[in-house]
Amino acid sequence: MSATTTPKAEAGGAENGAAQTEMISGGHLVAKALKAEGIDVIYTLCGGHIIDIYDGCVDEGIKVIDVRHEQVAAHAADAYARVTGKPGCAVVTAGPGTTDAVTGVANALRAESPFLLIGGQGALTQHMMGSLQDLPHVDIMKPITKFASNVVTTERVADMCSMAFREAMAGAPGPAYLEIGRDILDSKVPLEKAVIPQAGHYRASTKSIGDPNDVDKLTEILINAERPCVLLGTQVWTSRGHEQAIEFARELNIPAFMNGAARGTFPPGDPHHFHLTRRYAFNNADVILIVGTPFDFRMGYGKRLSQEATVVQIDMDYRTVGKNRDISLGLVGDPGAILGEVAKAAKGRSRGEKREGWLETLRGEEARLKEERLPRLMKDTAPIHPLRLAHEINEFLTPNSRFIGDGGDIVTFSGGVVQPKGPGLWMDPGPLGTIGVGMPFCIGAKQADPDREVVCLFGDGAFSLTGFDFDTAVRFDLPFVGIVGNNSYMNQIRYGQIQKYGEERGDIGNKLSDIRYSEFAKMLGGYGEEVTEPKDIRPALERARESGKPSLINVWVDPNAFAPGTMNQTMYK
Ligand SMILES: Cc1ncc(C[n+]2csc(CCOP(=O)(O)OP(=O)(O)O)c2C)c(N)n1
Ligand SMILES: [Mg+2]
């Protein structure tokens, strides 16, 4: 260990020959708590209030990744959590550092992603005296976290961190916030007086199957079903229940649709993977099982499910079950644990063969819909159709690629075409719909799982919100294949404006400059290319892959092509 990395717990109180007492500061206690949780990186933007945490991280071997905007730190911590299954951590300074992180916290709340935001605060000795960057942070964070508190003694810094982790990781996970004053972080206390919960000893698993009677009821419902289907939602990945989900669908021979982070649970081509026939299945199924995804706007608030079907919902959060739509049966618990139990209970009596006709009907319908849209996917003239770009990206992805979507229309287009090839390999903001998550997600995802390739599709608008952190990816050698679907507009919003106010007023507040993002990438030390012809997309993507650098392939797409998903949005009707 070098001199600069010597532990900072110091000897003190040695006067009059008394035994030396080891001392430790609040920032170092934070680092110990992070270490106990298995966290090996923090995302941060520096400030005088929080530097003792960095010093603690040096001692504990925790990497400090400094970004250029606190929103990026928060989204990157969210991404780290999604990819690793551990909580992430972002550290920001008081006042504007904390308010900058608000969007990242809010996004993680709606996406049920656990990360701890630690924010600075003026010294407690100057409480409410008007210290630099003083704000009521805890009040700001309360409605957008599962847990928000300040820390009032140095002795309890690590203890409060463990409390925050317990809350963040219980049931449906989510973000937590701790405000720690400058004097609490900087003060040193005797090590033996500090409360330091030990790794693996301060919180329990909350993976439960809920009411066992309901597991039996669900098993019976599915054994007797003739045309069942299951929608696997984000929580299937969050709870790492993908293997049980696979076992479940195989055992009962049930067609599976996937959304959010659960996409890729069944790869394309798998006999239980279904994709384009979701509406058909929801209209015609006799049993619909919804797992780990709410009846929110993405589900038409539950109204798009057949009224005659038996609808069963499984969720980690009791508040989600039965919300917006009545259900036949609800189970609150861990999706993987419940699906695994049902598969076990059904073994030997699942009568899967009687559902084969239903699966065949759906497969036929999938093939028909695929055929129908093929010409648009293959359009080979300029301007490039966004569907052609999506098709090229889909072909480019390997089983080792993690795909991130960040944008408006361009991402709506890609959602129907780009298929991740394995579980956990799809990332989008989630139901808060925050544009600008792409760059931070690239940073967090590559840092958390460096052996996986990261491929990110940005809208030009979305990229411009947080794109300056391309520099962070370069500085920390976090390569990714970035694609900007550039239409020089915030096109998804423009579509609605044209609909509501006519062509002449359609461009107000949504027109972007024709920016050559490849040059931006090169300027910051990455790889970049411009693409205007469909045939040039794939070779450019391959070169970006080979470059081993953060990259931006700037693909000029047709601004007059709008995604059907956008055109169907109720807000424009
Ligand atoms: C932080 C944030 N601000 C604004 C919006 C509203 N919004 C949704 S899509 C969109 C346009 C995105 O433009 P771009 O990324 O270029 O994608 P395009 O629709 O042009 O393909 C905007 C502004 C949002 N979702 N999030
Ligand atoms: Mg755009």
mmCIF file of N, CA and C and ligand atoms in Angstrom, residues 459-461 485-491 512, ligand 2:
data_model
loop_
_atom_site.group_PDB
_atom_site.id
_atom_site.type_symbol
_atom_site.label_atom_id
_atom_site.label_comp_id
_atom_site.label_asym_id
_atom_site.label_seq_id
_atom_site.Cartn_x
_atom_site.Cartn_y
_atom_site.Cartn_z
ATOM 1 N N GLY A 459 -31.584 9.203 -29.711
ATOM 2 C CA GLY A 459 -32.111 10.253 -30.558
ATOM 3 C C GLY A 459 -31.149 11.427 -30.481
ATOM 4 N N ASP A 460 -31.123 12.265 -31.489
ATOM 5 C CA ASP A 460 -30.196 13.412 -31.416
ATOM 6 C C ASP A 460 -30.590 14.344 -30.276
ATOM 7 N N GLY A 461 -31.893 14.469 -30.049
ATOM 8 C CA GLY A 461 -32.342 15.293 -28.921
ATOM 9 C C GLY A 461 -31.900 14.689 -27.605
ATOM 10 N N GLY A 485 -29.544 8.340 -34.018
ATOM 11 C CA GLY A 485 -30.557 8.384 -35.076
ATOM 12 C C GLY A 485 -30.932 9.848 -35.242
ATOM 13 N N ASN A 486 -30.245 10.497 -36.192
ATOM 14 C CA ASN A 486 -30.317 11.961 -36.231
ATOM 15 C C ASN A 486 -31.356 12.438 -37.245
ATOM 16 N N ASN A 487 -32.418 13.070 -36.746
ATOM 17 C CA ASN A 487 -33.431 13.639 -37.641
ATOM 18 C C ASN A 487 -33.544 15.157 -37.468
ATOM 19 N N SER A 488 -32.610 15.730 -36.717
ATOM 20 C CA SER A 488 -32.559 17.182 -36.466
ATOM 21 C C SER A 488 -33.843 17.730 -35.839
ATOM 22 N N TYR A 489 -34.534 16.865 -35.151
ATOM 23 C CA TYR A 489 -35.764 17.283 -34.458
ATOM 24 C C TYR A 489 -35.927 16.501 -33.159
ATOM 25 N N MET A 490 -36.721 17.048 -32.302
ATOM 26 C CA MET A 490 -37.330 16.276 -31.218
ATOM 27 C C MET A 490 -38.625 15.749 -31.843
ATOM 28 N N ASN A 491 -38.479 14.721 -32.638
ATOM 29 C CA ASN A 491 -39.528 14.363 -33.584
ATOM 30 C C ASN A 491 -40.800 13.825 -32.939
ATOM 31 N N LEU A 512 -33.888 20.978 -34.109
ATOM 32 C CA LEU A 512 -32.494 20.923 -33.648
ATOM 33 C C LEU A 512 -31.573 21.250 -34.810
HETATM 34 MG MG MG B 2 -34.462 13.502 -33.084
#
